[in-house]
Coordinates of N, CA, C and O in Angstrom, one line a residue:
X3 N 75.9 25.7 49.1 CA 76.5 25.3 50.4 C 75.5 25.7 51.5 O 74.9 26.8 51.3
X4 N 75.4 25.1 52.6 CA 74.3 25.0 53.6 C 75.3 25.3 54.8 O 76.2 24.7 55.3
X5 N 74.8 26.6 55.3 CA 75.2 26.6 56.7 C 74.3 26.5 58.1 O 73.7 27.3 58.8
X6 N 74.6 25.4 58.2 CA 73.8 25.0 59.4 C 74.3 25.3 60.8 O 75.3 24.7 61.3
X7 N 73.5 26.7 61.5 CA 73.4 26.8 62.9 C 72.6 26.1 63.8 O 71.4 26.1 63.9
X8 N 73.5 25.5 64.5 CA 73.2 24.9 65.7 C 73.3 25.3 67.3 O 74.3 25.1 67.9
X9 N 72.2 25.8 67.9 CA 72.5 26.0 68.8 C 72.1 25.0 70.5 O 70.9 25.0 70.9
X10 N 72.7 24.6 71.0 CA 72.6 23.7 72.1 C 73.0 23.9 73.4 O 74.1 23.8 73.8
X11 N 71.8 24.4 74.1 CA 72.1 24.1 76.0 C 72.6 23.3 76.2 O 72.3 22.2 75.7
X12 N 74.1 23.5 77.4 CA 74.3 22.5 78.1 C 73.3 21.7 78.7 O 72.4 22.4 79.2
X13 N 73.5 20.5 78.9 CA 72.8 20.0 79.8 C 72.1 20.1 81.0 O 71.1 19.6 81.2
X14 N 72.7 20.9 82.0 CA 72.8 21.4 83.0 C 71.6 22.8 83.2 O 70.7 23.1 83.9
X15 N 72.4 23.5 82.3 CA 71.2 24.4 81.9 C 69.6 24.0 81.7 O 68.6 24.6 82.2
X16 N 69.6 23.1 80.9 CA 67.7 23.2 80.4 C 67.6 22.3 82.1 O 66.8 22.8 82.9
X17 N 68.5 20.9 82.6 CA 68.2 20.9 83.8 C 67.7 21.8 85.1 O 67.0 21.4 86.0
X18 N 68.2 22.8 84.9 CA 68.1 24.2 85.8 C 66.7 24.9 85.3 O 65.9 25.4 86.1
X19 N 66.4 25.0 84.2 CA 65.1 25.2 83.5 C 64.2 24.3 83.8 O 63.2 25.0 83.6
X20 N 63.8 22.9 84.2 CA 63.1 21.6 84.3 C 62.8 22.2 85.7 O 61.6 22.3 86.1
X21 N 63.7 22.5 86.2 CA 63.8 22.3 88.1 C 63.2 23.6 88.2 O 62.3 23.7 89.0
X22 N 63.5 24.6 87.4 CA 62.7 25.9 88.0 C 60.9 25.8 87.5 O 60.2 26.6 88.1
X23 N 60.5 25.2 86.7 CA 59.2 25.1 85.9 C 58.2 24.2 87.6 O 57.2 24.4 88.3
X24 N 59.2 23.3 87.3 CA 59.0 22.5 88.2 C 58.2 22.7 89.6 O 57.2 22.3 90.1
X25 N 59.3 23.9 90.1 CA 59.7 24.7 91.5 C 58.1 25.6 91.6 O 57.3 25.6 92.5
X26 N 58.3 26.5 90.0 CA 57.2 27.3 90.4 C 55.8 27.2 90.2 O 54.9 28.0 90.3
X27 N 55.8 25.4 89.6 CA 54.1 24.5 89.4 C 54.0 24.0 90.9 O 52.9 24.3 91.4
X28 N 54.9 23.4 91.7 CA 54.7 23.5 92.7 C 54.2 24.4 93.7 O 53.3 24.2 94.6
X29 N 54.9 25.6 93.5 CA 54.7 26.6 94.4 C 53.2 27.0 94.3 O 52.5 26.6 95.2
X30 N 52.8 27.7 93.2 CA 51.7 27.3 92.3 C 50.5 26.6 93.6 O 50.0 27.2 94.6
X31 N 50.3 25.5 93.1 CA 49.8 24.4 93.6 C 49.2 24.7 94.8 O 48.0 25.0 95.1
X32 N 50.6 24.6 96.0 CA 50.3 25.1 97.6 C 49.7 26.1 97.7 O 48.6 25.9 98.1
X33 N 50.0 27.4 97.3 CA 49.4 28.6 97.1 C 47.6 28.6 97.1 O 46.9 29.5 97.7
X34 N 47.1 27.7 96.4 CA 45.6 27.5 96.1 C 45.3 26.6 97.1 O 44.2 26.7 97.5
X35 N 46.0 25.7 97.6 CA 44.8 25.0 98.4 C 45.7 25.3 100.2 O 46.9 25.4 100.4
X36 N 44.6 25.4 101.3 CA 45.0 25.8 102.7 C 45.5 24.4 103.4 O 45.6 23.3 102.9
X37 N 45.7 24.8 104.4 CA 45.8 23.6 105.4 C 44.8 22.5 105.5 O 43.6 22.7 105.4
X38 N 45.4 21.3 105.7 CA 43.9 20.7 105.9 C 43.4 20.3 107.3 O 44.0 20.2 108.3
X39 N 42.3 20.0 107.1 CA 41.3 20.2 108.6 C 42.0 18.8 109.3 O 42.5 18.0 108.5
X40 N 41.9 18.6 110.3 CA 42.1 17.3 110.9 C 40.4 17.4 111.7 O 39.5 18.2 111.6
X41 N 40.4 16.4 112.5 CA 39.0 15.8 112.9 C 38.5 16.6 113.8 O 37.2 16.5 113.9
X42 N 39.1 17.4 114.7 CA 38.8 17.9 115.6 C 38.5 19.6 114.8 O 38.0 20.4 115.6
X43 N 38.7 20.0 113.9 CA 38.4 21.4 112.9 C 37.3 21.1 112.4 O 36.3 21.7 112.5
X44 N 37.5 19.8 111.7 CA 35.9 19.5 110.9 C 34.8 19.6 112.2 O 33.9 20.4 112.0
X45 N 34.9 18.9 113.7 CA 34.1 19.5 114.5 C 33.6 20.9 114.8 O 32.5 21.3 114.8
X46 N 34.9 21.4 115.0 CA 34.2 22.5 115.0 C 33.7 23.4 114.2 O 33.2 24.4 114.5
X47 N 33.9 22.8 112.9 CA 33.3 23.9 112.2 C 32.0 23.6 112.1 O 31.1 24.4 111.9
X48 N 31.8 22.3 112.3 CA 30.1 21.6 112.6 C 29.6 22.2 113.5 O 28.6 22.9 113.3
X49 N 30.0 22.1 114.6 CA 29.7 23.1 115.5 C 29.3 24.3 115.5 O 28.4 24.6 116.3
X50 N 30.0 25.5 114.7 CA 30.2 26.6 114.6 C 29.1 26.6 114.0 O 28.2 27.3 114.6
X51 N 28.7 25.8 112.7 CA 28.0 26.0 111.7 C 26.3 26.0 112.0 O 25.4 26.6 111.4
X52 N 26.4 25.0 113.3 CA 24.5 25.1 114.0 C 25.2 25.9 114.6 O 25.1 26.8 113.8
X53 N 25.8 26.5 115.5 CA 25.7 27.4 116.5 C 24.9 29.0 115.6 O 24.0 29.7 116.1
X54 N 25.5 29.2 114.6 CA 25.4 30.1 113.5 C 23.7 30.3 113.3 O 23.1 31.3 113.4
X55 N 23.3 28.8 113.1 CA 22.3 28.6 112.2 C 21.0 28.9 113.4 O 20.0 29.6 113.1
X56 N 21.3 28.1 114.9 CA 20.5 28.6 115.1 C 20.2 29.6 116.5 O 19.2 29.6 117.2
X57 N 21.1 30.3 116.4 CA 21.1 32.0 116.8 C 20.8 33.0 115.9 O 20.8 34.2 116.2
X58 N 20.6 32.4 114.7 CA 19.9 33.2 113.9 C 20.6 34.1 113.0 O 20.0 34.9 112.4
X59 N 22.4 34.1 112.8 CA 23.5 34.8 112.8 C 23.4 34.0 110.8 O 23.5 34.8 109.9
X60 N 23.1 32.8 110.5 CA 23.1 32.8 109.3 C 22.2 33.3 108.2 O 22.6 33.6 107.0
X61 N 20.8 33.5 108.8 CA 20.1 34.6 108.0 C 19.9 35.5 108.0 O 19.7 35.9 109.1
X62 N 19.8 36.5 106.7 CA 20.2 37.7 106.9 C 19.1 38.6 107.5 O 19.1 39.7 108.1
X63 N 18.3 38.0 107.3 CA 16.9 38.7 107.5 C 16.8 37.7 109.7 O 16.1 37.8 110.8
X64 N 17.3 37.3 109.5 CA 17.4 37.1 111.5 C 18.7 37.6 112.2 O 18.8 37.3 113.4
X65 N 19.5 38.3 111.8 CA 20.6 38.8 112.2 C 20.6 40.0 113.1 O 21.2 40.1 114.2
X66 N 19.7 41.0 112.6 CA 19.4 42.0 113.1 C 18.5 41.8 115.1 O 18.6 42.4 116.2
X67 N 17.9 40.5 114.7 CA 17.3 40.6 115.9 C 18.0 39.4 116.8 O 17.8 39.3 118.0
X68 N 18.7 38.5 116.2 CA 19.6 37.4 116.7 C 18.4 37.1 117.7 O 17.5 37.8 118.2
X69 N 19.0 35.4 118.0 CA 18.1 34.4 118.8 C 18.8 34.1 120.0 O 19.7 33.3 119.8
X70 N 18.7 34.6 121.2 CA 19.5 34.3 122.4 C 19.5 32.6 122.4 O 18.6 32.0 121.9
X71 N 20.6 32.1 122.9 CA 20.6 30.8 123.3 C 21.4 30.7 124.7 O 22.2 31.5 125.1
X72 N 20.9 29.8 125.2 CA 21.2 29.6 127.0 C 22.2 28.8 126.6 O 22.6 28.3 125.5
X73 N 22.7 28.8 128.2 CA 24.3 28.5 128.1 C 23.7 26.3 127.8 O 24.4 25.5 127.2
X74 N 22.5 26.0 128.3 CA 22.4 25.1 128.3 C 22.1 24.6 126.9 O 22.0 23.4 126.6
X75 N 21.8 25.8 125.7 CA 21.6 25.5 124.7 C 23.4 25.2 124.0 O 23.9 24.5 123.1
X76 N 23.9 26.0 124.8 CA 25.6 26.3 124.0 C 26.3 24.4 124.5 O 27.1 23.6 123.9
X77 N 25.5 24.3 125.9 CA 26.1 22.9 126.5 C 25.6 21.6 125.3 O 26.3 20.7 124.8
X78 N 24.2 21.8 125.0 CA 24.1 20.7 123.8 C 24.6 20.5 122.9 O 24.8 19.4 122.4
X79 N 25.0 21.9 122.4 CA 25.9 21.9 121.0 C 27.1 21.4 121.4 O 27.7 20.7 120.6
X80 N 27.7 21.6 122.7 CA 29.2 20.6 123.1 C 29.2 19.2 122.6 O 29.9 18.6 121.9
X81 N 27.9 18.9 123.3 CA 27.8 17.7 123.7 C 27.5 16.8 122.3 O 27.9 15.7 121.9
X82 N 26.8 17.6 121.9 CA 26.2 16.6 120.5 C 27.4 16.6 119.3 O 27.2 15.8 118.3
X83 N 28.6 17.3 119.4 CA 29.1 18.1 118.2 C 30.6 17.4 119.1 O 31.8 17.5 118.7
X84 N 30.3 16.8 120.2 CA 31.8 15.5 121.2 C 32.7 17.0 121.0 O 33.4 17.2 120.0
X85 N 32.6 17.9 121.8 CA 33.5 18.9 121.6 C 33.5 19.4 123.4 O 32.5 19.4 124.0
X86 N 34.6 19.7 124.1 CA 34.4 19.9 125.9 C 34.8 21.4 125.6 O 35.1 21.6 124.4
X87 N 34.8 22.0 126.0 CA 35.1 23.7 126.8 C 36.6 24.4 126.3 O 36.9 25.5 125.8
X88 N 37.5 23.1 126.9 CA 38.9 22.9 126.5 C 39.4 22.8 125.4 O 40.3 23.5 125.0
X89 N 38.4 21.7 124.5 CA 39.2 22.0 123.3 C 39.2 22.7 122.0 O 39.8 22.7 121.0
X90 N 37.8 23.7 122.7 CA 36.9 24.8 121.8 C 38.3 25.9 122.2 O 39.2 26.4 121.4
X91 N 38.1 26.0 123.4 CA 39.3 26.9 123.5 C 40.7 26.9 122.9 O 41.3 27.7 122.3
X92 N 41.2 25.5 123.4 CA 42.2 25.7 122.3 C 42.3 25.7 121.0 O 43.3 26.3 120.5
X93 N 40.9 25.0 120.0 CA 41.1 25.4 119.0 C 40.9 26.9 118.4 O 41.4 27.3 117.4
X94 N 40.0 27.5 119.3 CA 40.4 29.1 118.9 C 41.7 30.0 119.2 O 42.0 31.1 118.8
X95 N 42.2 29.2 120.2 CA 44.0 30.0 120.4 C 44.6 29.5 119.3 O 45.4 30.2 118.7
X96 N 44.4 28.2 118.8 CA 45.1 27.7 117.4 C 44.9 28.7 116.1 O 45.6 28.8 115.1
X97 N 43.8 29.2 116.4 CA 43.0 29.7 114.6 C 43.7 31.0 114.7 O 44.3 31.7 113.8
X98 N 43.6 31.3 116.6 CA 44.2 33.1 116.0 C 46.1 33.0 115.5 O 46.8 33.9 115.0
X99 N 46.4 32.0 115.8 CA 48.0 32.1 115.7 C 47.9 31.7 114.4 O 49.0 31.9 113.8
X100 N 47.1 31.1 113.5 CA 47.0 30.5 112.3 C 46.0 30.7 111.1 O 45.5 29.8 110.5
X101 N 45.9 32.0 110.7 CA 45.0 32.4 110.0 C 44.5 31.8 108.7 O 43.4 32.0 108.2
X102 N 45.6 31.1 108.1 CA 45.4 30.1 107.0 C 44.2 29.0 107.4 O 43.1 28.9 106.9
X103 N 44.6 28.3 108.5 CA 43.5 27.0 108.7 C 42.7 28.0 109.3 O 41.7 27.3 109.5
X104 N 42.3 29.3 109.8 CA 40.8 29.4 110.8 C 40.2 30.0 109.0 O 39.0 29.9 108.7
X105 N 40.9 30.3 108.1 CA 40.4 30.5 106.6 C 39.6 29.3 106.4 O 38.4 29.4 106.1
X106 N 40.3 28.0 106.4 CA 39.7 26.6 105.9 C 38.8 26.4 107.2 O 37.8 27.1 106.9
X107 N 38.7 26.1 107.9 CA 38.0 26.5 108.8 C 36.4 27.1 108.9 O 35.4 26.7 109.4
X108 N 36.6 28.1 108.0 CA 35.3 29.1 107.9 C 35.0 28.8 106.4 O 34.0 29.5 106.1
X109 N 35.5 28.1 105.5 CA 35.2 27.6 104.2 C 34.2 26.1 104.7 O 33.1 25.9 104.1
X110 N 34.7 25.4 105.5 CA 34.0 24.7 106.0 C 32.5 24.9 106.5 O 31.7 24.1 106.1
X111 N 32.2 25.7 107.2 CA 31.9 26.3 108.2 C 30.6 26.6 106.7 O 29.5 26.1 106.7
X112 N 31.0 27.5 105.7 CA 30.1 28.4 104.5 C 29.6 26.7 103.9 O 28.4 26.7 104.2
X113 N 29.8 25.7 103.5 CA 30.1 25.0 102.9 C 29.0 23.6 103.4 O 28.4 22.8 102.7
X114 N 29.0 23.8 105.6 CA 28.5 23.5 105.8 C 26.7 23.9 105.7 O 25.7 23.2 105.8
X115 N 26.9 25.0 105.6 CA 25.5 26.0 105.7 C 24.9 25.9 104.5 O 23.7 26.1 104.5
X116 N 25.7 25.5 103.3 CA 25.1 25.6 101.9 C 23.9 24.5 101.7 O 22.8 24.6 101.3
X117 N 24.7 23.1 102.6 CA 24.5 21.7 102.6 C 23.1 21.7 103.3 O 22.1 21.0 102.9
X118 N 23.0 22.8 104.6 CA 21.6 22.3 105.0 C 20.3 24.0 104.6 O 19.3 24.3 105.3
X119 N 20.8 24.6 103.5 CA 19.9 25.0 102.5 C 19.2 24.3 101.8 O 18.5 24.9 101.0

Protein backbone atom coordinates (compact mmCIF):
# COMPACT_ATOMS: atom_id res chain seq x y z
CA UNK A 1 0.00 0.00 0.00
CA UNK A 2 1.36 3.49 -1.09
CA UNK A 3 1.02 6.49 0.96
CA UNK A 4 1.01 9.36 -0.92
CA UNK A 5 1.87 12.90 0.67
CA UNK A 6 0.75 15.66 -0.80
CA UNK A 7 1.48 18.81 0.05
CA UNK A 8 -0.14 22.09 -1.62
CA UNK A 9 -0.03 26.04 -1.25
CA UNK A 10 -2.98 27.75 -1.32
CA UNK A 11 -3.19 29.73 -4.06
CA UNK A 12 -2.83 32.83 -2.58
CA UNK A 13 0.13 31.96 -0.96
CA UNK A 14 2.69 31.04 -3.85
CA UNK A 15 0.69 34.31 -5.36
CA UNK A 16 2.18 36.32 -2.41
CA UNK A 17 5.54 34.48 -3.21
CA UNK A 18 5.29 35.51 -7.25
CA UNK A 19 4.58 39.23 -6.02
CA UNK A 20 7.43 39.24 -3.56
CA UNK A 21 10.20 37.69 -6.14
CA UNK A 22 8.75 39.96 -8.37
CA UNK A 23 8.93 43.17 -5.84
CA UNK A 24 12.48 42.35 -4.92
CA UNK A 25 13.83 41.90 -9.03
CA UNK A 26 12.37 45.07 -9.36
CA UNK A 27 13.81 46.77 -6.50
CA UNK A 28 16.95 45.12 -7.62
CA UNK A 29 16.91 46.64 -10.96
CA UNK A 30 16.33 50.55 -9.84
CA UNK A 31 19.00 50.21 -7.30
CA UNK A 32 21.71 49.72 -10.31
CA UNK A 33 20.84 52.15 -12.67
CA UNK A 34 20.53 56.38 -11.57
CA UNK A 35 18.40 58.95 -12.74
CA UNK A 36 18.42 59.74 -16.22
CA UNK A 37 20.04 62.71 -17.72
CA UNK A 38 17.62 64.96 -19.62
CA UNK A 39 19.23 67.35 -22.33
CA UNK A 40 20.10 70.05 -20.38
CA UNK A 41 22.64 67.46 -17.84
CA UNK A 42 24.00 65.85 -20.95
CA UNK A 43 25.03 69.60 -21.58
CA UNK A 44 26.48 70.07 -18.95
CA UNK A 45 28.32 67.46 -18.37
CA UNK A 46 29.77 68.31 -22.01
CA UNK A 47 30.53 71.24 -20.62
CA UNK A 48 32.04 70.26 -17.45
CA UNK A 49 33.90 67.74 -19.37
CA UNK A 50 36.09 70.51 -21.74
CA UNK A 51 35.99 72.82 -18.93
CA UNK A 52 38.04 69.84 -17.07
CA UNK A 53 40.00 69.08 -20.03
CA UNK A 54 41.18 72.18 -20.72
CA UNK A 55 42.27 73.75 -17.38
CA UNK A 56 44.25 71.05 -17.16
CA UNK A 57 42.19 69.42 -14.06
CA UNK A 58 41.88 66.03 -16.26
CA UNK A 59 45.55 65.13 -16.38
CA UNK A 60 47.25 64.02 -13.74
CA UNK A 61 50.48 65.16 -14.50
CA UNK A 62 48.65 69.01 -15.34
CA UNK A 63 46.72 69.23 -12.18
CA UNK A 64 49.40 70.28 -9.96
CA UNK A 65 50.03 73.38 -12.04
CA UNK A 66 46.39 73.80 -13.55
CA UNK A 67 45.75 76.14 -16.69
CA UNK A 68 44.14 79.52 -15.81
CA UNK A 69 41.29 80.24 -18.07
CA UNK A 70 39.73 83.82 -18.51
CA UNK A 71 36.33 84.48 -17.84
CA UNK A 72 36.20 85.01 -21.68
CA UNK A 73 37.51 81.51 -21.99
CA UNK A 74 34.64 80.29 -19.30
CA UNK A 75 32.09 82.65 -21.78
CA UNK A 76 33.05 80.34 -24.90
CA UNK A 77 32.46 77.29 -23.15
CA UNK A 78 28.71 78.81 -22.43
CA UNK A 79 28.35 79.70 -25.62
CA UNK A 80 29.57 76.80 -27.59
CA UNK A 81 28.10 74.08 -24.97
CA UNK A 82 24.10 76.65 -25.60
CA UNK A 83 24.43 76.74 -21.79
CA UNK A 84 23.61 80.83 -20.12
CA UNK A 85 24.92 81.68 -16.48
CA UNK A 86 21.29 80.79 -15.23
CA UNK A 87 20.99 77.57 -16.14
CA UNK A 88 24.59 76.48 -14.99
CA UNK A 89 23.44 77.81 -11.86
CA UNK A 90 20.44 76.17 -11.46
CA UNK A 91 21.67 73.02 -12.56
CA UNK A 92 24.19 73.02 -9.79
CA UNK A 93 21.45 74.00 -7.07
CA UNK A 94 19.70 70.90 -8.70
CA UNK A 95 22.82 68.42 -8.23
CA UNK A 96 23.45 69.59 -4.62
CA UNK A 97 19.67 68.77 -3.54
CA UNK A 98 20.09 65.57 -5.74
CA UNK A 99 23.06 63.59 -5.26
CA UNK A 100 21.94 60.52 -7.30
CA UNK A 101 21.69 62.52 -10.78
CA UNK A 102 25.03 64.92 -9.93
CA UNK A 103 26.41 60.89 -9.58
CA UNK A 104 25.05 60.30 -13.34
CA UNK A 105 26.07 63.43 -14.04
CA UNK A 106 29.84 62.89 -13.27
CA UNK A 107 29.57 59.28 -14.84
CA UNK A 108 28.87 61.28 -17.86
CA UNK A 109 31.19 63.67 -17.37
CA UNK A 110 34.28 60.26 -16.80
CA UNK A 111 32.67 58.76 -19.81
CA UNK A 112 32.94 61.85 -21.67
CA UNK A 113 36.79 62.18 -21.07
CA UNK A 114 37.36 58.41 -21.95
CA UNK A 115 35.74 59.27 -25.56
CA UNK A 116 38.25 62.01 -26.28
CA UNK A 117 41.38 59.84 -25.09
Amino acid sequence: MKIRLSISKPASLRRFGLMAACLLFMTGCSLQSGPSLDAADRKFAALYSEYLVRSGAAEPSDSARGIPMTSGDLDSLFVKHGIDQKTFDTKLRAYTKDPALWREVLLQVRKNLRSQQ
